[in-house]
Amino acid sequence: MQVDYIIVGLGLSGIAMAEQLRKNKRSFIVVADCSQQASKVAGGLMNPVVLKRFKMAWNAQEHYAIAKKYYANLENLLNVKLVEERPIYRKFSSVEEQNNWFEAADKPQLADFLNTNLTNEIIGIKSDFKFGKVEKTGLLNTTKLVDHYRNFLRNNNLLLEESFDYTALNSAKHNSYKDIAFKRIVFCEGFGMAKNPYFNYLPLVGNKGEYITIKAPDLQLKDILKASVFVIPLGENKFKVGATYNRNFKTQETSNEAREELFRKVKKILSVDYEITGQEAAVRPTVKDRKPLIGQHPTEKNMFVCNGFGSRGILMCAPMAQHLFDFMEKEIALPKEIDCKRYASLFPSAADSL
């Protein structure tokens, strides 16, 4: 078999890369197992606003516009509803926060998102202050997206379901994998990149996140709540609560520590009875400078990486895949802040040559 590209990984990044290639009529095959679950465990929030400080996330306006069109196209392709419009209610903890909300709402970038008509009460939520409503946000069903896209690839013979074997790459030219000849290979492995011998020099940091699912029949919350954690309605009186952030994890499995942390936080938020019905965990691929890792290997010129989205992958995956495609196919330079060349000094051969 001969293809233009091999994509390694089938999370949000791998899907976005596959879509770039598909719409530009490049041949490809995806190699993926189910070892990395960050895309499926994610809360699914399509939200360009940083709700801790009431500001737009990095390049969020541009990313948000691209993401909305991208997911609409995926819904048409897969014939499934993936995005549900849902506002987010920000629980204020002080008068100062309420005042900061009004100041932020005056800024042009935020004016369309921050509603200045505050909500007084949400039944089942403890609060001494009001709630601010973030509009034009939504929920992406990441599990449904990954599952349906995997089936799409299967049905079109575009998926090799196995763990990628780095030793099966042609050792001389790195232009074939087993019996598949390729022009370029793009690694979209999430935290799995830590085991990639070609890109493990990059400073990817695992950040373990855990969610619990609760059942609260008397909680009258139809939309998303942001307090110390997010409370996301799932239907049938069930809610997803989280997430935790842990860089010092020893296992990718769920932990009692995270369960207790989320239990303590939700207890301070809810004024109604609830029970914990589930828990899930995954490791986010993060970078210290909070910018993704996009670009070309220092010496293997047909190897590329698209990774490091942290908790912003839902908005960033499509525009980052577009940047990488334009770089590979049109020789359009990558923005410096995302180009993995910013960490070239960490590559072993660069150190050896000093």
XYZ file of C-alpha atoms in Angstrom:
354
model
C 0.000 0.000 0.000
C 1.156 3.535 -0.753
C -0.269 6.718 0.802
C 0.672 10.348 1.075
C 0.399 10.334 4.877
C 0.291 8.144 7.923
C -1.422 9.677 10.960
C -0.597 8.155 14.335
C -3.385 8.674 16.873
C -7.137 9.133 16.716
C -8.057 11.716 19.306
C -9.169 15.253 18.519
C -5.810 16.057 16.924
C -5.695 12.951 14.736
C -9.255 13.491 13.528
C -8.533 17.136 12.686
C -5.422 16.126 10.752
C -7.340 13.433 8.877
C -10.005 15.965 7.922
C -7.406 18.384 6.573
C -6.008 15.629 4.371
C -9.395 14.318 3.296
C -10.762 17.691 2.209
C -7.514 18.401 0.317
C -7.680 15.019 -1.413
C -4.503 13.572 0.093
C -4.391 9.831 0.665
C -3.789 8.646 4.228
C -4.202 5.892 6.751
C -4.587 6.261 10.517
C -2.745 3.977 12.934
C -4.355 4.024 16.374
C -5.241 1.965 19.407
C -7.333 3.107 22.375
C -4.521 3.748 24.862
C -5.017 7.523 25.124
C -8.433 8.581 26.403
C -8.039 12.341 26.961
C -10.240 13.273 23.998
C -13.095 11.021 25.125
C -12.871 11.878 28.833
C -12.769 15.647 28.159
C -15.633 17.787 29.428
C -16.427 18.804 25.864
C -16.778 22.541 26.448
C -16.685 24.801 23.408
C -15.839 27.974 25.266
C -13.383 30.677 24.166
C -13.545 32.593 27.476
C -11.159 32.044 30.393
C -13.700 32.064 33.203
C -11.206 32.484 36.001
C -10.090 35.917 34.813
C -12.852 36.869 32.340
C -10.666 37.183 29.268
C -10.411 35.517 25.886
C -8.109 32.530 25.639
C -5.096 32.730 23.313
C -6.310 33.410 19.747
C -9.703 32.125 20.886
C -11.813 34.301 18.597
C -10.116 32.903 15.486
C -10.041 29.341 16.840
C -13.693 29.476 17.878
C -14.856 30.570 14.414
C -12.861 27.803 12.720
C -14.015 25.189 15.246
C -17.720 25.952 14.792
C -17.502 25.459 11.030
C -15.289 22.395 11.430
C -17.682 20.556 13.773
C -20.680 21.481 11.612
C -18.900 19.862 8.648
C -18.164 16.773 10.739
C -21.823 16.508 11.710
C -22.729 16.490 8.004
C -20.031 13.956 7.163
C -20.922 11.548 9.967
C -24.674 12.249 9.929
C -24.755 12.690 13.703
C -25.367 15.577 16.107
C -22.122 16.392 17.888
C -22.500 19.922 19.296
C -25.277 21.137 21.544
C -25.516 24.850 22.241
C -25.416 25.392 25.994
C -24.658 28.598 27.915
C -22.318 28.527 30.906
C -23.304 30.161 34.202
C -20.354 31.533 36.140
C -20.929 31.455 39.899
C -19.560 34.627 41.496
C -17.841 34.440 44.865
C -17.644 38.175 45.578
C -18.965 41.590 44.594
C -15.539 42.283 43.120
C -15.972 39.372 40.689
C -19.353 40.700 39.627
C -17.814 44.122 38.959
C -14.963 42.535 36.995
C -17.572 40.751 34.879
C -19.164 44.057 33.856
C -15.753 45.560 33.040
C -14.857 42.550 30.887
C -18.220 42.655 29.085
C -17.351 46.153 27.799
C -14.382 44.802 25.864
C -15.133 44.230 22.159
C -13.857 40.623 22.094
C -15.999 39.618 25.067
C -19.141 41.670 24.471
C -20.849 38.944 22.418
C -20.199 36.302 25.071
C -20.717 37.905 28.500
C -24.348 38.723 29.260
C -24.679 41.679 31.642
C -28.135 40.617 32.850
C -27.120 38.598 35.884
C -29.075 35.582 37.123
C -30.138 35.715 40.771
C -30.603 32.031 41.595
C -30.203 28.490 40.332
C -32.224 26.014 42.392
C -29.917 23.496 44.016
C -26.815 25.721 43.892
C -25.467 27.487 46.961
C -24.514 31.093 46.342
C -24.326 34.389 48.218
C -23.944 36.242 44.934
C -25.351 36.164 41.413
C -24.437 34.240 38.275
C -23.072 35.574 35.000
C -24.189 33.943 31.753
C -21.675 33.121 29.004
C -23.516 32.842 25.688
C -22.676 31.227 22.339
C -20.936 28.337 24.074
C -21.706 24.659 23.742
C -20.916 21.028 24.438
C -19.116 18.750 22.011
C -19.845 15.064 22.534
C -16.239 13.940 22.212
C -16.991 10.259 22.779
C -19.578 10.260 19.995
C -17.155 12.095 17.690
C -14.267 9.658 18.235
C -16.493 6.579 17.969
C -18.303 7.719 14.819
C -15.122 8.908 13.133
C -13.444 5.592 13.901
C -16.350 3.814 12.206
C -16.058 6.178 9.240
C -12.388 5.272 8.847
C -13.120 1.561 9.239
C -15.823 1.660 6.584
C -13.418 3.364 4.179
C -10.429 1.089 4.952
C -8.468 4.014 6.350
C -7.749 2.650 9.824
C -5.082 0.275 11.104
C -6.165 -0.608 14.646
C -2.972 -1.339 16.531
C -0.376 0.269 18.748
C 2.189 2.023 16.571
C 5.435 0.063 16.386
C 8.295 2.546 15.980
C 10.710 -0.293 15.160
C 8.602 -1.123 12.084
C 9.581 2.149 10.421
C 12.102 1.736 7.616
C 15.386 2.247 9.456
C 17.223 3.909 6.568
C 14.823 6.380 4.979
C 11.806 6.248 7.327
C 9.503 6.210 4.303
C 7.616 3.025 5.041
C 5.813 1.446 7.973
C 5.514 -2.326 7.691
C 4.058 -2.724 4.171
C 2.773 0.885 3.921
C 4.871 3.347 1.929
C 4.299 7.015 2.803
C 5.571 10.486 2.020
C 4.996 12.001 5.445
C 3.994 10.793 8.893
C 2.206 12.961 11.481
C 2.236 11.981 15.152
C -0.950 13.010 16.986
C -0.451 10.834 20.041
C -1.393 13.050 22.954
C 0.438 12.029 26.115
C 1.502 8.867 24.287
C 4.204 11.008 22.651
C 6.285 10.433 25.788
C 7.114 6.993 24.327
C 7.869 8.313 20.836
C 11.650 8.007 20.262
C 11.588 10.764 17.635
C 9.686 13.445 19.525
C 10.133 12.572 23.189
C 12.756 15.324 23.478
C 9.933 17.871 23.387
C 8.829 19.104 26.839
C 5.373 17.559 26.897
C 3.979 17.412 30.434
C 1.206 15.047 31.429
C -1.605 16.625 33.425
C -4.011 14.045 34.779
C -7.642 15.085 34.913
C -10.474 13.246 36.618
C -14.251 13.674 36.575
C -16.990 12.181 38.681
C -20.585 11.607 37.580
C -23.291 12.377 40.114
C -27.038 11.857 40.244
C -28.979 14.775 41.783
C -32.758 14.559 41.147
C -33.502 17.923 42.796
C -30.809 19.938 41.020
C -32.568 22.215 38.536
C -29.578 22.915 36.315
C -30.251 22.701 32.594
C -27.114 24.464 31.455
C -23.423 24.328 32.424
C -22.223 25.750 35.736
C -18.711 26.990 36.439
C -17.820 27.349 40.118
C -14.670 25.816 41.645
C -15.374 23.006 39.139
C -17.659 22.567 36.142
C -21.048 20.910 36.591
C -22.267 19.636 33.218
C -25.804 18.240 32.741
C -25.909 14.822 31.084
C -29.659 14.213 31.251
C -31.740 11.926 33.475
C -30.658 13.901 36.584
C -27.003 13.031 35.969
C -24.159 15.568 35.939
C -20.470 15.420 35.094
C -18.317 17.241 37.675
C -14.662 18.213 37.311
C -11.983 18.324 36.547
C -8.901 17.825 38.666
C -5.366 18.779 37.598
C -2.454 16.598 38.688
C 1.038 16.703 37.180
C 2.512 14.325 39.757
C 0.420 11.272 38.955
C 1.784 7.721 39.121
C -1.009 5.962 37.248
C -3.563 6.887 34.600
C -6.309 5.086 36.520
C -8.950 6.843 38.622
C -7.887 7.710 42.164
C -9.551 7.993 45.558
C -7.732 11.303 46.097
C -9.390 12.914 43.083
C -12.747 11.446 44.032
C -12.470 12.970 47.505
C -11.300 16.323 46.103
C -14.265 16.554 43.753
C -16.635 15.318 46.475
C -15.485 18.147 48.790
C -15.884 20.750 46.064
C -19.309 19.646 44.887
C -20.507 19.490 48.500
C -19.743 23.216 48.806
C -21.618 23.973 45.582
C -24.831 21.947 45.860
C -27.637 22.472 48.348
C -29.444 19.268 47.306
C -28.727 15.599 47.868
C -26.661 13.675 45.352
C -24.775 10.424 44.912
C -21.610 9.630 42.984
C -22.344 7.132 40.215
C -19.107 7.085 38.217
C -15.555 8.322 37.794
C -13.151 8.602 34.851
C -9.595 9.780 34.276
C -7.235 10.663 31.432
C -3.962 12.516 30.932
C -3.925 15.815 29.060
C -0.850 16.614 26.933
C 0.323 20.037 28.139
C 3.306 22.321 27.534
C 4.903 24.697 30.024
C 4.420 27.762 27.814
C 0.777 26.725 27.181
C 1.230 26.670 23.409
C 0.900 23.548 21.263
C 3.757 21.632 19.685
C 3.373 21.772 15.903
C 5.996 21.166 13.249
C 8.798 19.113 11.753
C 11.391 16.824 13.281
C 14.873 18.448 13.365
C 16.516 15.760 11.205
C 13.795 13.407 9.919
C 12.192 15.795 7.457
C 9.186 13.626 6.657
C 8.164 13.376 10.335
C 5.796 15.884 11.933
C 4.040 16.425 15.240
C 0.665 17.923 16.186
C 0.263 17.829 19.950
C 0.229 19.683 23.278
C -3.288 21.148 23.318
C -3.876 20.675 27.042
C -7.490 21.411 27.958
C -8.056 23.589 24.855
C -7.992 20.887 22.203
C -11.663 21.244 21.289
C -11.053 24.770 20.004
C -7.459 24.396 18.839
C -7.296 21.062 17.023
C -8.789 22.232 13.705
C -6.798 25.493 13.324
C -3.551 23.753 14.386
C -4.081 20.965 11.837
C -4.693 23.637 9.219
C -1.437 25.412 10.144
C 0.479 22.152 9.894
C -1.056 21.201 6.537
C -0.217 24.628 5.100
C 3.335 24.254 6.370
C 3.802 20.776 4.913
C 2.051 21.283 1.584
C 2.356 25.011 0.854
C 5.569 25.848 2.742
C 3.748 28.513 4.741
C 5.774 29.196 7.870
C 4.268 28.153 11.172
C 3.550 30.881 13.723
C 6.638 31.026 15.946
C 4.684 30.555 19.171
C 3.463 27.073 18.113
C 6.446 25.880 16.067
C 8.194 23.050 17.906
C 11.479 24.538 16.661
C 11.319 26.786 19.725
C 12.586 23.746 21.619
C 15.286 22.765 19.112
C 17.979 23.212 21.764
C 16.536 20.204 23.621
C 17.135 17.859 20.700
C 20.082 15.555 21.600
C 22.071 16.137 18.405
C 21.965 19.903 18.993
C 23.429 19.411 22.458
C 26.115 17.055 21.127
C 27.276 19.621 18.573
C 27.965 22.318 21.176
